[in-house]
Short mmCIF file of C-alpha atoms and ligand atoms in Angstrom, two decimals:
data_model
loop_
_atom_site.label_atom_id
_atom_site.label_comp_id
_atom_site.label_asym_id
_atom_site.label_seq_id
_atom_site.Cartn_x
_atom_site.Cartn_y
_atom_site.Cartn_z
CA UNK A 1100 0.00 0.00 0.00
CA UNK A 1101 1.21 3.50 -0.92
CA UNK A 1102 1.54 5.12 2.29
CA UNK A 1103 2.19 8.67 1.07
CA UNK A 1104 -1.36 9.21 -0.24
CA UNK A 1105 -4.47 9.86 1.42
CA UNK A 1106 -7.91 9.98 -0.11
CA UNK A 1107 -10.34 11.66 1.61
CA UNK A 1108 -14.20 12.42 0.36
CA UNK A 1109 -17.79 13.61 1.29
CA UNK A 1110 -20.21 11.95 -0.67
CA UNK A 1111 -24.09 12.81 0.16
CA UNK A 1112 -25.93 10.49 -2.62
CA UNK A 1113 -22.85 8.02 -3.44
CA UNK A 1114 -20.91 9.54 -6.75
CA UNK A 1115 -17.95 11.23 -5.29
CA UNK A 1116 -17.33 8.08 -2.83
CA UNK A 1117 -17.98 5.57 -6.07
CA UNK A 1118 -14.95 7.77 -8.17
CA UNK A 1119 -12.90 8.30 -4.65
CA UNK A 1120 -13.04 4.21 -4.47
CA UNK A 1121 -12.01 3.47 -7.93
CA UNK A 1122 -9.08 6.33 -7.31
CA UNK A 1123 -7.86 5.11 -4.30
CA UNK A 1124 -7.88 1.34 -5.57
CA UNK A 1125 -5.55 2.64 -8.48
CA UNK A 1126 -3.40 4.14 -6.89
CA UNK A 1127 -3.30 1.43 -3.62
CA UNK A 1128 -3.91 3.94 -0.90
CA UNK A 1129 -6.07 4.59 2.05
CA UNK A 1130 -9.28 6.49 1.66
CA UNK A 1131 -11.60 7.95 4.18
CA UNK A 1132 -14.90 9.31 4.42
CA UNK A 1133 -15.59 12.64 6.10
CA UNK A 1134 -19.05 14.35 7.37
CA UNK A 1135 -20.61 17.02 9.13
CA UNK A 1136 -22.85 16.78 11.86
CA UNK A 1137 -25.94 17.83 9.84
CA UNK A 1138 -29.01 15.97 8.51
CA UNK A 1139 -28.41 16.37 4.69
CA UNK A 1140 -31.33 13.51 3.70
CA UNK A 1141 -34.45 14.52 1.71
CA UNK A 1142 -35.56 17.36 0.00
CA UNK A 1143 -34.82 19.30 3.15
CA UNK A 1144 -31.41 18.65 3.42
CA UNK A 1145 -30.75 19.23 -0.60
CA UNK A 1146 -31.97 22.96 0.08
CA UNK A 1147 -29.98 23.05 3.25
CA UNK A 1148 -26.51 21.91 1.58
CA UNK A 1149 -27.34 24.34 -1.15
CA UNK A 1150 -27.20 27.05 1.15
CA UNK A 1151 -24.69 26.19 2.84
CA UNK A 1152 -22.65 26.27 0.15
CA UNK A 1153 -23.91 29.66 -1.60
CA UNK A 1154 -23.28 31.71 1.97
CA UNK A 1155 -20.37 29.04 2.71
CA UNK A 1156 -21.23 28.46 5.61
CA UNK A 1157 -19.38 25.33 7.85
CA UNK A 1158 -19.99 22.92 10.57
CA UNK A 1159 -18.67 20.58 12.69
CA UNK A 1160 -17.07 17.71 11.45
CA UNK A 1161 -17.77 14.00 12.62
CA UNK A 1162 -14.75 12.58 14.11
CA UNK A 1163 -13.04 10.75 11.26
CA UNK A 1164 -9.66 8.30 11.48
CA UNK A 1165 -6.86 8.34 9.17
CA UNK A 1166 -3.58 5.64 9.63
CA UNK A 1167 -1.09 9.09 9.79
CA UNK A 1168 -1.05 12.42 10.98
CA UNK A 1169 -2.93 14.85 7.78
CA UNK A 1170 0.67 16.19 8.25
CA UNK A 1171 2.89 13.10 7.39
CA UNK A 1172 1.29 12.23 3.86
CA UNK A 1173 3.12 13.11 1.09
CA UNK A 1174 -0.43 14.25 -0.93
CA UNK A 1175 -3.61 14.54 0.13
CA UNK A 1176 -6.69 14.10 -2.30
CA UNK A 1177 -9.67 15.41 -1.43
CA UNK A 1178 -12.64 14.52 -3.48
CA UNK A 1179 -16.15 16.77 -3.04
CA UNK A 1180 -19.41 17.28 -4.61
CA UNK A 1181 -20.08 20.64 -6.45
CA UNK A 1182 -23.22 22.43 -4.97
CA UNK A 1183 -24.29 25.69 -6.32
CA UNK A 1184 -21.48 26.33 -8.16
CA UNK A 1185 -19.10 25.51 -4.99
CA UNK A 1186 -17.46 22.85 -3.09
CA UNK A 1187 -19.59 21.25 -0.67
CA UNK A 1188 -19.39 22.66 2.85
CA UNK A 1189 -18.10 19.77 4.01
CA UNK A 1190 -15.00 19.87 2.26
CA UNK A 1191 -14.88 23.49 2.81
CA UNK A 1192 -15.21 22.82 6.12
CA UNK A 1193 -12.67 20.88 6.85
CA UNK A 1194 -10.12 22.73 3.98
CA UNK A 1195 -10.10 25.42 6.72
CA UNK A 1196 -10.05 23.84 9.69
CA UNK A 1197 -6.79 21.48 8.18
CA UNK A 1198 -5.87 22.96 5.09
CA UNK A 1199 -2.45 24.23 6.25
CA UNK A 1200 -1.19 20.57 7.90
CA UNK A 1201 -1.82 19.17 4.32
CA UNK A 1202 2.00 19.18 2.50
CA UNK A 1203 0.44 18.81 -1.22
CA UNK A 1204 -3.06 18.65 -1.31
CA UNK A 1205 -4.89 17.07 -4.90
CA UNK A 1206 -8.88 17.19 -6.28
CA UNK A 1207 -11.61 15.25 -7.45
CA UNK A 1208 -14.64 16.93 -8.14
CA UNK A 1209 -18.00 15.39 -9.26
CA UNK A 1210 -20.85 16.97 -10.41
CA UNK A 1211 -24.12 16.18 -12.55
CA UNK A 1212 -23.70 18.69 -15.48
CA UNK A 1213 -21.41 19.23 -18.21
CA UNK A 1214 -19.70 22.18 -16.72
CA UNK A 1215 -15.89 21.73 -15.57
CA UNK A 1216 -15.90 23.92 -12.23
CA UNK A 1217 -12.50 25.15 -12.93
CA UNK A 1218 -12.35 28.30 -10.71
CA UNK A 1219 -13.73 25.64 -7.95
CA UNK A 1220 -10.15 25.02 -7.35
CA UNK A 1221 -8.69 28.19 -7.22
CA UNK A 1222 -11.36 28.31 -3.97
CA UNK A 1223 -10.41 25.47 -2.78
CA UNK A 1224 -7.10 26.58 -3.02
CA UNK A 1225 -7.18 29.40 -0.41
CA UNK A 1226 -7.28 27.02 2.69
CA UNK A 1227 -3.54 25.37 1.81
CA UNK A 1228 -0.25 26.30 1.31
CA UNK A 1229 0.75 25.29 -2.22
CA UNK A 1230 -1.41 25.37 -5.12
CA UNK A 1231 -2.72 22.21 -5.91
CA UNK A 1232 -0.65 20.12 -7.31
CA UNK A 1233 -3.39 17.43 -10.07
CA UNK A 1234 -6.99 18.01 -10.35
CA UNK A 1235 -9.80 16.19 -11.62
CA UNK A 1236 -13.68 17.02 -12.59
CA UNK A 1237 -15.79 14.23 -13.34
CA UNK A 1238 -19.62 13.20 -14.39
CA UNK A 1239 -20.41 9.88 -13.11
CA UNK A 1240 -21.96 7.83 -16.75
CA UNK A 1241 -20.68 10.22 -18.75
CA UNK A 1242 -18.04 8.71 -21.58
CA UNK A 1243 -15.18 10.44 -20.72
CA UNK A 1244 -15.80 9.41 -17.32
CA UNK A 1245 -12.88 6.52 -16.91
CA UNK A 1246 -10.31 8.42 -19.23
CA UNK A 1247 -10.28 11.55 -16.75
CA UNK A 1248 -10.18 9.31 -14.00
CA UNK A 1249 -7.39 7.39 -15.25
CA UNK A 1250 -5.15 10.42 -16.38
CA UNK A 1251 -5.69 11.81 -13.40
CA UNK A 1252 -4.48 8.22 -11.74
CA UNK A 1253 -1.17 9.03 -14.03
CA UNK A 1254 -1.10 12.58 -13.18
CA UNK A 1255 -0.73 11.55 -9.99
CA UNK A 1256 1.88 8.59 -9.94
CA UNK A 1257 3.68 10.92 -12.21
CA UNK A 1258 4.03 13.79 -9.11
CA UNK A 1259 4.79 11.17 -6.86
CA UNK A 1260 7.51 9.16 -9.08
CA UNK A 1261 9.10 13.16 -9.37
CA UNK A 1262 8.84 14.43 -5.95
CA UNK A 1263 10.03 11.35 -4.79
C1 FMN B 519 -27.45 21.12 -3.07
C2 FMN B 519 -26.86 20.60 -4.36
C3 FMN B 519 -26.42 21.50 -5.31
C4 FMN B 519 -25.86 21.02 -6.51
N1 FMN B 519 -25.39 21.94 -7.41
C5 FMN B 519 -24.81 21.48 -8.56
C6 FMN B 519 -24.27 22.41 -9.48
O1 FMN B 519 -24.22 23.62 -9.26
N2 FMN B 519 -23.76 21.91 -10.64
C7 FMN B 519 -23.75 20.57 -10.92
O2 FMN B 519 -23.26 20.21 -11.99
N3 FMN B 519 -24.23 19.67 -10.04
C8 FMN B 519 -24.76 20.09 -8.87
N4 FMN B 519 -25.26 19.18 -7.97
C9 FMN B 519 -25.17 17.75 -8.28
C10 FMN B 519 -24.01 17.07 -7.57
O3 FMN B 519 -22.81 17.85 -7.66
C11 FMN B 519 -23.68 15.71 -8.20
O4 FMN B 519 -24.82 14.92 -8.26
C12 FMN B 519 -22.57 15.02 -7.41
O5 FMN B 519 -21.96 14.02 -8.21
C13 FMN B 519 -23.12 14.41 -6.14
O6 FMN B 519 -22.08 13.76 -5.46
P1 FMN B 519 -22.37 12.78 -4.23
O7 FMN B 519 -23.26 11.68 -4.76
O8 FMN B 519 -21.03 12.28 -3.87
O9 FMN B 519 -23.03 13.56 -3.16
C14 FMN B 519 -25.78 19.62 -6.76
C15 FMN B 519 -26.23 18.73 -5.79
C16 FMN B 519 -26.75 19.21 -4.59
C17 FMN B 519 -27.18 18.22 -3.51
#
């Protein structure tokens, strides 16, 4: 197992965990799931995350393990849903409660339109050190699905084969 890399997700309805998975099991690391402390189920919760995310707003985070300190991994990947435009809370959440122990940070997106989300990482960006260093936006079923995923796989092997 590559010990270097963590993968680390919120995933309300399943697609960013399904694409975390298959990333994770590519590139033979650890992956763990993070949440908030808030009900996001129903039709409810869908207006309540999309708020959240339009006045980015954050909340506590549900205890969650990883193997290493955030600190000792070489890269962290950190795969989110896009809500409104945004990262999900979630991930903003804990971006800015841990963003500056993370040495390289990497991410996934998923989303259920066509639309890229490019600035989303230049967001994202503002709760780490260093820029990130591979990013990925994905549709789950669409057909280019698996060929992002997997150059993003190489992107990656190819940062850690060069940093190394
Ligand atoms: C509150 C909310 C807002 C969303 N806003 C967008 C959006 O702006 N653009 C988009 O393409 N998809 C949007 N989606 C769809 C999700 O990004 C997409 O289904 C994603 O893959 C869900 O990931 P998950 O199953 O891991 O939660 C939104 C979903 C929710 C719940």
């Amino acid at each position: 197992m590559n010990k270097d890399i963590l993968c680390l997700y919120y995933s309300r309805t399943g697609n960013t965990k399904f694409a975390m998975e298959e990333i994770a099991a590519a590139l033979d690391c650890e992956c763990v799931e993070i949440k908030d402390r808030v009900n996001r189920d129903g039709a409810i919760g869908y207006l309540r995350c999309g708020l959240d995310a339009m006045r980015k707003r954050t909340r506590a985070m549900e205890p969650y393990e990883t193997s290493r300190a955030l600190q000792d991994y070489r890269l962290v990947i950190l795969g989110t849903p896009i809500w409104a435009g945004r990262c999900s809370s979630i991930a903003r959440g804990f971006l800015k409660r841990r963003g500056l122990e993370i040495q390289n940070i990497a991410y996934v997106l998923t989303h259920g339109s066509e639309e890229a989300y490019k600035d989303v990482y230049g967001q994202m960006d503002r709760y780490v050190e260093r820029p990130h260093v591979a990013e990925v936006s994905l549709r789950i079923g669409s057909t280019g699905y698996h060929f992002w995923r997997d150059e993003f796989v190489r992107n990656v092997t190819n940062y850690m084969t060069a940093e190394n």
